[in-house]
JSON list of C-alpha atoms in Angstrom, two decimals:
[
{"chain": "A", "resi": 1, "resn": "MET", "atom": "CA", "xyz": [8.93, -37.68, 67.76]},
{"chain": "A", "resi": 2, "resn": "LYS", "atom": "CA", "xyz": [6.26, -39.33, 69.90]},
{"chain": "A", "resi": 3, "resn": "LEU", "atom": "CA", "xyz": [7.39, -42.75, 68.66]},
{"chain": "A", "resi": 4, "resn": "VAL", "atom": "CA", "xyz": [10.89, -42.13, 70.01]},
{"chain": "A", "resi": 5, "resn": "ILE", "atom": "CA", "xyz": [9.52, -41.05, 73.39]},
{"chain": "A", "resi": 6, "resn": "CYS", "atom": "CA", "xyz": [7.36, -44.20, 73.61]},
{"chain": "A", "resi": 7, "resn": "CYS", "atom": "CA", "xyz": [10.38, -46.39, 72.81]},
{"chain": "A", "resi": 8, "resn": "LEU", "atom": "CA", "xyz": [12.38, -44.76, 75.58]},
{"chain": "A", "resi": 9, "resn": "LEU", "atom": "CA", "xyz": [9.50, -45.27, 78.04]},
{"chain": "A", "resi": 10, "resn": "LEU", "atom": "CA", "xyz": [9.23, -48.93, 77.07]},
{"chain": "A", "resi": 11, "resn": "CYS", "atom": "CA", "xyz": [12.98, -49.44, 77.50]},
{"chain": "A", "resi": 12, "resn": "THR", "atom": "CA", "xyz": [12.86, -47.82, 80.93]},
{"chain": "A", "resi": 13, "resn": "THR", "atom": "CA", "xyz": [9.88, -49.93, 82.01]},
{"chain": "A", "resi": 14, "resn": "PHE", "atom": "CA", "xyz": [11.53, -53.07, 80.70]},
{"chain": "A", "resi": 15, "resn": "TYR", "atom": "CA", "xyz": [14.74, -52.27, 82.54]},
{"chain": "A", "resi": 16, "resn": "SER", "atom": "CA", "xyz": [12.86, -51.60, 85.75]},
{"chain": "A", "resi": 17, "resn": "GLY", "atom": "CA", "xyz": [10.93, -54.84, 85.41]},
{"chain": "A", "resi": 18, "resn": "GLU", "atom": "CA", "xyz": [14.05, -56.88, 84.85]},
{"chain": "A", "resi": 19, "resn": "THR", "atom": "CA", "xyz": [15.79, -55.44, 87.84]},
{"chain": "A", "resi": 20, "resn": "SER", "atom": "CA", "xyz": [12.77, -56.18, 90.02]},
{"chain": "A", "resi": 21, "resn": "ASN", "atom": "CA", "xyz": [12.83, -59.84, 88.92]},
{"chain": "A", "resi": 22, "resn": "CYS", "atom": "CA", "xyz": [16.44, -60.41, 90.01]},
{"chain": "A", "resi": 23, "resn": "PRO", "atom": "CA", "xyz": [17.05, -63.21, 92.59]},
{"chain": "A", "resi": 24, "resn": "GLY", "atom": "CA", "xyz": [16.64, -62.22, 96.20]},
{"chain": "A", "resi": 25, "resn": "ASN", "atom": "CA", "xyz": [20.24, -63.13, 97.11]},
{"chain": "A", "resi": 26, "resn": "ILE", "atom": "CA", "xyz": [21.47, -60.25, 94.83]},
{"chain": "A", "resi": 27, "resn": "ASP", "atom": "CA", "xyz": [21.24, -56.90, 96.54]},
{"chain": "A", "resi": 28, "resn": "VAL", "atom": "CA", "xyz": [20.50, -54.31, 93.85]},
{"chain": "A", "resi": 29, "resn": "ASP", "atom": "CA", "xyz": [20.04, -50.70, 94.81]},
{"chain": "A", "resi": 30, "resn": "THR", "atom": "CA", "xyz": [17.52, -49.49, 92.22]},
{"chain": "A", "resi": 31, "resn": "SER", "atom": "CA", "xyz": [16.56, -46.18, 93.74]},
{"chain": "A", "resi": 32, "resn": "PRO", "atom": "CA", "xyz": [19.56, -44.11, 92.46]},
{"chain": "A", "resi": 33, "resn": "LEU", "atom": "CA", "xyz": [19.34, -45.74, 89.02]},
{"chain": "A", "resi": 34, "resn": "GLU", "atom": "CA", "xyz": [15.68, -44.95, 88.67]},
{"chain": "A", "resi": 35, "resn": "GLY", "atom": "CA", "xyz": [16.36, -41.36, 89.64]},
{"chain": "A", "resi": 36, "resn": "ILE", "atom": "CA", "xyz": [19.05, -41.07, 86.98]},
{"chain": "A", "resi": 37, "resn": "LEU", "atom": "CA", "xyz": [16.80, -42.57, 84.36]},
{"chain": "A", "resi": 38, "resn": "GLU", "atom": "CA", "xyz": [13.97, -40.23, 85.27]},
{"chain": "A", "resi": 39, "resn": "THR", "atom": "CA", "xyz": [16.29, -37.26, 85.06]},
{"chain": "A", "resi": 40, "resn": "MET", "atom": "CA", "xyz": [17.63, -38.35, 81.68]},
{"chain": "A", "resi": 41, "resn": "LEU", "atom": "CA", "xyz": [14.12, -38.98, 80.43]},
{"chain": "A", "resi": 42, "resn": "GLU", "atom": "CA", "xyz": [13.02, -35.54, 81.55]},
{"chain": "A", "resi": 43, "resn": "VAL", "atom": "CA", "xyz": [16.00, -33.94, 79.83]},
{"chain": "A", "resi": 44, "resn": "LEU", "atom": "CA", "xyz": [15.29, -35.86, 76.64]},
{"chain": "A", "resi": 45, "resn": "LEU", "atom": "CA", "xyz": [11.63, -34.89, 76.74]},
{"chain": "A", "resi": 46, "resn": "ASN", "atom": "CA", "xyz": [12.58, -31.24, 77.13]},
{"chain": "A", "resi": 47, "resn": "LYS", "atom": "CA", "xyz": [15.00, -31.54, 74.22]},
{"chain": "A", "resi": 48, "resn": "PHE", "atom": "CA", "xyz": [12.35, -33.18, 72.09]},
{"chain": "A", "resi": 49, "resn": "ASP", "atom": "CA", "xyz": [9.86, -30.47, 72.95]},
{"chain": "A", "resi": 50, "resn": "ASP", "atom": "CA", "xyz": [12.38, -27.81, 72.01]},
{"chain": "A", "resi": 51, "resn": "MET", "atom": "CA", "xyz": [13.18, -29.58, 68.75]},
{"chain": "A", "resi": 52, "resn": "GLU", "atom": "CA", "xyz": [9.49, -29.94, 67.96]},
{"chain": "A", "resi": 53, "resn": "ARG", "atom": "CA", "xyz": [8.92, -26.23, 68.59]},
{"chain": "A", "resi": 54, "resn": "LYS", "atom": "CA", "xyz": [11.84, -25.24, 66.32]},
{"chain": "A", "resi": 55, "resn": "LEU", "atom": "CA", "xyz": [10.60, -27.62, 63.64]},
{"chain": "A", "resi": 56, "resn": "SER", "atom": "CA", "xyz": [7.17, -26.01, 63.76]},
{"chain": "A", "resi": 57, "resn": "GLU", "atom": "CA", "xyz": [8.75, -22.57, 63.42]},
{"chain": "A", "resi": 58, "resn": "LEU", "atom": "CA", "xyz": [10.76, -23.75, 60.41]},
{"chain": "A", "resi": 59, "resn": "GLN", "atom": "CA", "xyz": [7.65, -25.15, 58.79]},
{"chain": "A", "resi": 60, "resn": "ILE", "atom": "CA", "xyz": [5.86, -21.83, 59.25]},
{"chain": "A", "resi": 61, "resn": "GLU", "atom": "CA", "xyz": [8.81, -19.91, 57.74]},
{"chain": "A", "resi": 62, "resn": "LEU", "atom": "CA", "xyz": [8.97, -22.30, 54.78]},
{"chain": "A", "resi": 63, "resn": "LYS", "atom": "CA", "xyz": [5.26, -21.89, 54.17]},
{"chain": "A", "resi": 64, "resn": "GLU", "atom": "CA", "xyz": [5.52, -18.08, 54.24]},
{"chain": "A", "resi": 65, "resn": "HIS", "atom": "CA", "xyz": [8.52, -18.19, 51.92]},
{"chain": "A", "resi": 66, "resn": "HIS", "atom": "CA", "xyz": [6.65, -20.44, 49.50]},
{"chain": "A", "resi": 67, "resn": "GLU", "atom": "CA", "xyz": [3.62, -18.12, 49.50]},
{"chain": "A", "resi": 68, "resn": "GLU", "atom": "CA", "xyz": [5.85, -15.11, 48.82]},
{"chain": "A", "resi": 69, "resn": "MET", "atom": "CA", "xyz": [7.45, -16.91, 45.88]},
{"chain": "A", "resi": 70, "resn": "GLU", "atom": "CA", "xyz": [4.02, -17.74, 44.46]},
{"chain": "A", "resi": 71, "resn": "ARG", "atom": "CA", "xyz": [2.97, -14.08, 44.73]},
{"chain": "A", "resi": 72, "resn": "ASN", "atom": "CA", "xyz": [6.11, -12.95, 42.91]},
{"chain": "A", "resi": 73, "resn": "ARG", "atom": "CA", "xyz": [5.46, -15.40, 40.09]},
{"chain": "A", "resi": 74, "resn": "ILE", "atom": "CA", "xyz": [2.03, -13.87, 39.32]},
{"chain": "A", "resi": 75, "resn": "PRO", "atom": "CA", "xyz": [2.45, -10.84, 37.03]},
{"chain": "A", "resi": 76, "resn": "ASP", "atom": "CA", "xyz": [0.82, -7.59, 38.00]},
{"chain": "A", "resi": 77, "resn": "CYS", "atom": "CA", "xyz": [-2.27, -6.82, 35.98]},
{"chain": "A", "resi": 78, "resn": "VAL", "atom": "CA", "xyz": [-3.29, -3.22, 35.43]},
{"chain": "A", "resi": 79, "resn": "SER", "atom": "CA", "xyz": [-6.34, -1.79, 33.80]},
{"chain": "A", "resi": 80, "resn": "PRO", "atom": "CA", "xyz": [-6.07, 1.26, 31.58]},
{"chain": "A", "resi": 81, "resn": "THR", "atom": "CA", "xyz": [-7.03, 4.55, 33.08]},
{"chain": "A", "resi": 82, "resn": "PRO", "atom": "CA", "xyz": [-9.80, 6.54, 31.38]},
{"chain": "A", "resi": 83, "resn": "SER", "atom": "CA", "xyz": [-7.17, 8.62, 29.60]},
{"chain": "A", "resi": 84, "resn": "THR", "atom": "CA", "xyz": [-5.65, 5.54, 27.96]},
{"chain": "A", "resi": 85, "resn": "LEU", "atom": "CA", "xyz": [-8.91, 3.84, 27.01]},
{"chain": "A", "resi": 86, "resn": "PRO", "atom": "CA", "xyz": [-9.61, 3.77, 23.27]},
{"chain": "A", "resi": 87, "resn": "SER", "atom": "CA", "xyz": [-11.91, 6.53, 22.20]},
{"chain": "A", "resi": 88, "resn": "ASN", "atom": "CA", "xyz": [-14.30, 6.68, 19.30]},
{"chain": "A", "resi": 89, "resn": "ASP", "atom": "CA", "xyz": [-13.68, 10.41, 18.95]},
{"chain": "A", "resi": 90, "resn": "VAL", "atom": "CA", "xyz": [-11.71, 11.30, 15.86]},
{"chain": "A", "resi": 91, "resn": "ILE", "atom": "CA", "xyz": [-8.95, 13.77, 16.62]},
{"chain": "A", "resi": 92, "resn": "PRO", "atom": "CA", "xyz": [-8.48, 16.08, 13.67]},
{"chain": "A", "resi": 93, "resn": "THR", "atom": "CA", "xyz": [-4.95, 16.05, 12.37]},
{"chain": "A", "resi": 94, "resn": "LYS", "atom": "CA", "xyz": [-3.27, 18.82, 10.49]},
{"chain": "A", "resi": 95, "resn": "PRO", "atom": "CA", "xyz": [-2.56, 17.77, 6.91]},
{"chain": "A", "resi": 96, "resn": "PRO", "atom": "CA", "xyz": [1.13, 17.61, 6.08]},
{"chain": "A", "resi": 97, "resn": "THR", "atom": "CA", "xyz": [2.57, 20.64, 4.41]},
{"chain": "A", "resi": 98, "resn": "VAL", "atom": "CA", "xyz": [3.42, 19.89, 0.81]},
{"chain": "A", "resi": 99, "resn": "ILE", "atom": "CA", "xyz": [6.52, 21.75, -0.32]},
{"chain": "A", "resi": 100, "resn": "GLU", "atom": "CA", "xyz": [6.50, 22.17, -4.06]},
{"chain": "A", "resi": 101, "resn": "PRO", "atom": "CA", "xyz": [9.85, 22.17, -5.84]},
{"chain": "A", "resi": 102, "resn": "PRO", "atom": "CA", "xyz": [10.92, 25.52, -7.27]},
{"chain": "A", "resi": 103, "resn": "SER", "atom": "CA", "xyz": [10.09, 26.39, -10.86]},
{"chain": "A", "resi": 104, "resn": "PHE", "atom": "CA", "xyz": [12.18, 28.37, -13.34]},
{"chain": "A", "resi": 105, "resn": "PRO", "atom": "CA", "xyz": [11.44, 30.34, -16.55]},
{"chain": "A", "resi": 106, "resn": "SER", "atom": "CA", "xyz": [13.85, 28.12, -18.51]},
{"chain": "A", "resi": 107, "resn": "CYS", "atom": "CA", "xyz": [16.76, 25.72, -18.06]},
{"chain": "A", "resi": 108, "resn": "GLN", "atom": "CA", "xyz": [19.17, 28.65, -18.38]},
{"chain": "A", "resi": 109, "resn": "ASP", "atom": "CA", "xyz": [17.71, 30.02, -15.12]},
{"chain": "A", "resi": 110, "resn": "VAL", "atom": "CA", "xyz": [18.33, 26.80, -13.17]},
{"chain": "A", "resi": 111, "resn": "PRO", "atom": "CA", "xyz": [21.15, 27.64, -10.70]},
{"chain": "A", "resi": 112, "resn": "THR", "atom": "CA", "xyz": [22.72, 24.18, -10.74]},
{"chain": "A", "resi": 113, "resn": "LYS", "atom": "CA", "xyz": [24.76, 22.78, -13.60]},
{"chain": "A", "resi": 114, "resn": "VAL", "atom": "CA", "xyz": [23.47, 19.24, -13.08]},
{"chain": "A", "resi": 115, "resn": "SER", "atom": "CA", "xyz": [21.41, 17.72, -15.90]},
{"chain": "A", "resi": 116, "resn": "GLY", "atom": "CA", "xyz": [18.05, 16.38, -14.77]},
{"chain": "A", "resi": 117, "resn": "VAL", "atom": "CA", "xyz": [14.31, 16.99, -14.44]},
{"chain": "A", "resi": 118, "resn": "TYR", "atom": "CA", "xyz": [13.18, 20.49, -13.37]},
{"chain": "A", "resi": 119, "resn": "LEU", "atom": "CA", "xyz": [9.94, 22.47, -13.28]},
{"chain": "A", "resi": 120, "resn": "ILE", "atom": "CA", "xyz": [9.51, 25.19, -15.90]},
{"chain": "A", "resi": 121, "resn": "ARG", "atom": "CA", "xyz": [6.86, 27.92, -15.57]},
{"chain": "A", "resi": 122, "resn": "VAL", "atom": "CA", "xyz": [6.41, 29.88, -18.79]},
{"chain": "A", "resi": 123, "resn": "ASN", "atom": "CA", "xyz": [4.63, 32.80, -17.03]},
{"chain": "A", "resi": 124, "resn": "ASN", "atom": "CA", "xyz": [2.79, 33.52, -13.82]},
{"chain": "A", "resi": 125, "resn": "ASP", "atom": "CA", "xyz": [-0.59, 32.62, -15.33]},
{"chain": "A", "resi": 126, "resn": "SER", "atom": "CA", "xyz": [0.41, 29.16, -16.58]},
{"chain": "A", "resi": 127, "resn": "ALA", "atom": "CA", "xyz": [0.87, 25.92, -14.64]},
{"chain": "A", "resi": 128, "resn": "PRO", "atom": "CA", "xyz": [4.45, 24.65, -14.38]},
{"chain": "A", "resi": 129, "resn": "PHE", "atom": "CA", "xyz": [5.44, 21.43, -16.13]},
{"chain": "A", "resi": 130, "resn": "SER", "atom": "CA", "xyz": [8.47, 19.19, -15.94]},
{"chain": "A", "resi": 131, "resn": "VAL", "atom": "CA", "xyz": [11.23, 19.19, -18.53]},
{"chain": "A", "resi": 132, "resn": "TYR", "atom": "CA", "xyz": [14.65, 17.59, -18.83]},
{"chain": "A", "resi": 133, "resn": "CYS", "atom": "CA", "xyz": [17.44, 20.17, -18.72]},
{"chain": "A", "resi": 134, "resn": "GLU", "atom": "CA", "xyz": [20.74, 19.40, -20.44]},
{"chain": "A", "resi": 135, "resn": "GLN", "atom": "CA", "xyz": [23.31, 21.36, -18.47]},
{"chain": "A", "resi": 136, "resn": "LYS", "atom": "CA", "xyz": [26.57, 20.02, -19.97]},
{"chain": "A", "resi": 137, "resn": "LYS", "atom": "CA", "xyz": [26.47, 19.83, -23.77]},
{"chain": "A", "resi": 138, "resn": "PHE", "atom": "CA", "xyz": [26.64, 22.93, -25.97]},
{"chain": "A", "resi": 139, "resn": "GLY", "atom": "CA", "xyz": [27.19, 25.19, -22.97]},
{"chain": "A", "resi": 140, "resn": "GLY", "atom": "CA", "xyz": [24.17, 23.93, -20.99]},
{"chain": "A", "resi": 141, "resn": "GLY", "atom": "CA", "xyz": [20.77, 25.51, -20.39]},
{"chain": "A", "resi": 142, "resn": "TRP", "atom": "CA", "xyz": [18.93, 23.42, -23.02]},
{"chain": "A", "resi": 143, "resn": "ILE", "atom": "CA", "xyz": [15.38, 22.03, -22.75]},
{"chain": "A", "resi": 144, "resn": "VAL", "atom": "CA", "xyz": [15.36, 18.55, -24.28]},
{"chain": "A", "resi": 145, "resn": "LEU", "atom": "CA", "xyz": [12.36, 18.17, -26.59]},
{"chain": "A", "resi": 146, "resn": "GLN", "atom": "CA", "xyz": [12.98, 14.60, -27.69]},
{"chain": "A", "resi": 147, "resn": "HIS", "atom": "CA", "xyz": [15.27, 11.82, -26.53]},
{"chain": "A", "resi": 148, "resn": "ARG", "atom": "CA", "xyz": [15.58, 8.48, -28.34]},
{"chain": "A", "resi": 149, "resn": "PHE", "atom": "CA", "xyz": [18.44, 6.05, -27.79]},
{"chain": "A", "resi": 150, "resn": "ASP", "atom": "CA", "xyz": [17.35, 2.41, -27.29]},
{"chain": "A", "resi": 151, "resn": "GLY", "atom": "CA", "xyz": [13.90, 2.01, -28.86]},
{"chain": "A", "resi": 152, "resn": "SER", "atom": "CA", "xyz": [12.16, 1.30, -25.53]},
{"chain": "A", "resi": 153, "resn": "VAL", "atom": "CA", "xyz": [9.35, 3.79, -26.35]},
{"chain": "A", "resi": 154, "resn": "ASP", "atom": "CA", "xyz": [7.17, 3.50, -29.44]},
{"chain": "A", "resi": 155, "resn": "PHE", "atom": "CA", "xyz": [7.19, 6.82, -31.37]},
{"chain": "A", "resi": 156, "resn": "ASN", "atom": "CA", "xyz": [4.51, 5.69, -33.83]},
{"chain": "A", "resi": 157, "resn": "ARG", "atom": "CA", "xyz": [1.78, 7.77, -32.14]},
{"chain": "A", "resi": 158, "resn": "ASN", "atom": "CA", "xyz": [-1.28, 9.81, -33.14]},
{"chain": "A", "resi": 159, "resn": "TRP", "atom": "CA", "xyz": [-1.72, 13.57, -33.14]},
{"chain": "A", "resi": 160, "resn": "ASP", "atom": "CA", "xyz": [-3.17, 13.83, -29.63]},
{"chain": "A", "resi": 161, "resn": "GLN", "atom": "CA", "xyz": [-0.21, 11.98, -28.14]},
{"chain": "A", "resi": 162, "resn": "TYR", "atom": "CA", "xyz": [2.29, 14.15, -29.97]},
{"chain": "A", "resi": 163, "resn": "ARG", "atom": "CA", "xyz": [0.39, 17.23, -28.75]},
{"chain": "A", "resi": 164, "resn": "GLU", "atom": "CA", "xyz": [0.38, 16.14, -25.06]},
{"chain": "A", "resi": 165, "resn": "GLY", "atom": "CA", "xyz": [3.73, 14.30, -25.03]},
{"chain": "A", "resi": 166, "resn": "PHE", "atom": "CA", "xyz": [4.63, 10.74, -24.02]},
{"chain": "A", "resi": 167, "resn": "GLY", "atom": "CA", "xyz": [7.39, 8.63, -22.48]},
{"chain": "A", "resi": 168, "resn": "GLU", "atom": "CA", "xyz": [9.40, 9.29, -19.32]},
{"chain": "A", "resi": 169, "resn": "LEU", "atom": "CA", "xyz": [11.70, 12.27, -18.88]},
{"chain": "A", "resi": 170, "resn": "ASP", "atom": "CA", "xyz": [14.50, 10.10, -17.43]},
{"chain": "A", "resi": 171, "resn": "SER", "atom": "CA", "xyz": [14.24, 7.72, -20.40]},
{"chain": "A", "resi": 172, "resn": "GLU", "atom": "CA", "xyz": [12.96, 8.01, -23.98]},
{"chain": "A", "resi": 173, "resn": "PHE", "atom": "CA", "xyz": [10.29, 10.70, -24.41]},
{"chain": "A", "resi": 174, "resn": "TRP", "atom": "CA", "xyz": [8.70, 13.41, -26.53]},
{"chain": "A", "resi": 175, "resn": "LEU", "atom": "CA", "xyz": [7.99, 16.64, -24.62]},
{"chain": "A", "resi": 176, "resn": "GLY", "atom": "CA", "xyz": [4.77, 17.51, -26.48]},
{"chain": "A", "resi": 177, "resn": "LEU", "atom": "CA", "xyz": [3.81, 20.16, -29.03]},
{"chain": "A", "resi": 178, "resn": "GLU", "atom": "CA", "xyz": [1.61, 22.07, -26.58]},
{"chain": "A", "resi": 179, "resn": "HIS", "atom": "CA", "xyz": [4.50, 22.56, -24.15]},
{"chain": "A", "resi": 180, "resn": "ILE", "atom": "CA", "xyz": [6.85, 23.53, -26.99]},
{"chain": "A", "resi": 181, "resn": "TYR", "atom": "CA", "xyz": [4.27, 26.06, -28.19]},
{"chain": "A", "resi": 182, "resn": "GLN", "atom": "CA", "xyz": [3.98, 27.60, -24.72]},
{"chain": "A", "resi": 183, "resn": "LEU", "atom": "CA", "xyz": [7.77, 27.90, -24.48]},
{"chain": "A", "resi": 184, "resn": "THR", "atom": "CA", "xyz": [8.49, 29.36, -27.90]},
{"chain": "A", "resi": 185, "resn": "SER", "atom": "CA", "xyz": [5.53, 31.78, -27.92]},
{"chain": "A", "resi": 186, "resn": "THR", "atom": "CA", "xyz": [6.86, 33.83, -24.99]},
{"chain": "A", "resi": 187, "resn": "ARG", "atom": "CA", "xyz": [10.52, 34.35, -25.90]},
{"chain": "A", "resi": 188, "resn": "LYS", "atom": "CA", "xyz": [13.09, 33.64, -28.57]},
{"chain": "A", "resi": 189, "resn": "TYR", "atom": "CA", "xyz": [14.58, 30.13, -28.70]},
{"chain": "A", "resi": 190, "resn": "GLU", "atom": "CA", "xyz": [17.21, 28.37, -30.72]},
{"chain": "A", "resi": 191, "resn": "ILE", "atom": "CA", "xyz": [17.37, 24.61, -31.34]},
{"chain": "A", "resi": 192, "resn": "VAL", "atom": "CA", "xyz": [20.14, 22.01, -31.59]},
{"chain": "A", "resi": 193, "resn": "ILE", "atom": "CA", "xyz": [19.46, 18.64, -33.22]},
{"chain": "A", "resi": 194, "resn": "GLU", "atom": "CA", "xyz": [22.08, 16.01, -32.31]},
{"chain": "A", "resi": 195, "resn": "ILE", "atom": "CA", "xyz": [22.33, 12.58, -33.91]},
{"chain": "A", "resi": 196, "resn": "ILE", "atom": "CA", "xyz": [24.57, 9.71, -32.66]},
{"chain": "A", "resi": 197, "resn": "ASP", "atom": "CA", "xyz": [24.78, 6.42, -34.54]},
{"chain": "A", "resi": 198, "resn": "PHE", "atom": "CA", "xyz": [25.32, 2.96, -33.05]},
{"chain": "A", "resi": 199, "resn": "LEU", "atom": "CA", "xyz": [29.08, 3.18, -33.67]},
{"chain": "A", "resi": 200, "resn": "GLY", "atom": "CA", "xyz": [29.33, 6.35, -31.61]},
{"chain": "A", "resi": 201, "resn": "TYR", "atom": "CA", "xyz": [29.73, 8.81, -34.51]},
{"chain": "A", "resi": 202, "resn": "SER", "atom": "CA", "xyz": [27.78, 11.99, -33.91]},
{"chain": "A", "resi": 203, "resn": "GLY", "atom": "CA", "xyz": [26.74, 15.17, -35.67]},
{"chain": "A", "resi": 204, "resn": "TYR", "atom": "CA", "xyz": [24.46, 18.10, -34.96]},
{"chain": "A", "resi": 205, "resn": "ALA", "atom": "CA", "xyz": [22.67, 21.03, -36.57]},
{"chain": "A", "resi": 206, "resn": "ARG", "atom": "CA", "xyz": [22.08, 24.32, -34.74]},
{"chain": "A", "resi": 207, "resn": "TYR", "atom": "CA", "xyz": [19.49, 26.96, -35.64]},
{"chain": "A", "resi": 208, "resn": "ASN", "atom": "CA", "xyz": [19.26, 30.39, -34.01]},
{"chain": "A", "resi": 209, "resn": "ALA", "atom": "CA", "xyz": [15.49, 30.77, -34.41]},
{"chain": "A", "resi": 210, "resn": "PHE", "atom": "CA", "xyz": [12.91, 28.12, -33.55]},
{"chain": "A", "resi": 211, "resn": "GLN", "atom": "CA", "xyz": [9.20, 28.40, -32.84]},
{"chain": "A", "resi": 212, "resn": "VAL", "atom": "CA", "xyz": [6.09, 26.20, -32.84]},
{"chain": "A", "resi": 213, "resn": "GLY", "atom": "CA", "xyz": [2.69, 27.78, -33.52]},
{"chain": "A", "resi": 214, "resn": "SER", "atom": "CA", "xyz": [-0.67, 26.97, -32.00]},
{"chain": "A", "resi": 215, "resn": "GLU", "atom": "CA", "xyz": [-2.77, 23.99, -33.03]}
]
């Protein structure tokens, strides 16, 4: 801005000097021209001052806008309040309530007609144990003592294993002599023995009295 003003002053001075060096036989009236130039120069200076002031204001606004953008780019950081700070105190928790499945005196007392694994309680003084209830064949209500069909379980076992039982109730298994003793010593039972060969032919034997004694 100041460079432009200096150029205008130099041009004015140069013009005034040239007009003063004109030959004496040329009558040049320089007074009105100098007045016009001074007026124009004053107007230009005022314009330049106004432009310089507006430019300064714009620079200030741009600086403030830039600072605001920088503040917005910085994420807010918060510190946890005392209630959210980790504590070394152990808060006692209530253990989950374990809901035991219902138990029944026998498979005939199971209300559903779906074959599967159920809990049988022989009497109120004994602990319940799981059995597989056959609810379809031979009228349903049967406790399966032994199930063999694919050879996945080895039945060549010792006495202790035959007493306690082995295998899985949803696969091949032997229920166990102790459980059979508990069942048959409290009430009358009958037994059905079913055999199916690899060709699908089957046969069975049914006895109206069955009981296993104690060891």
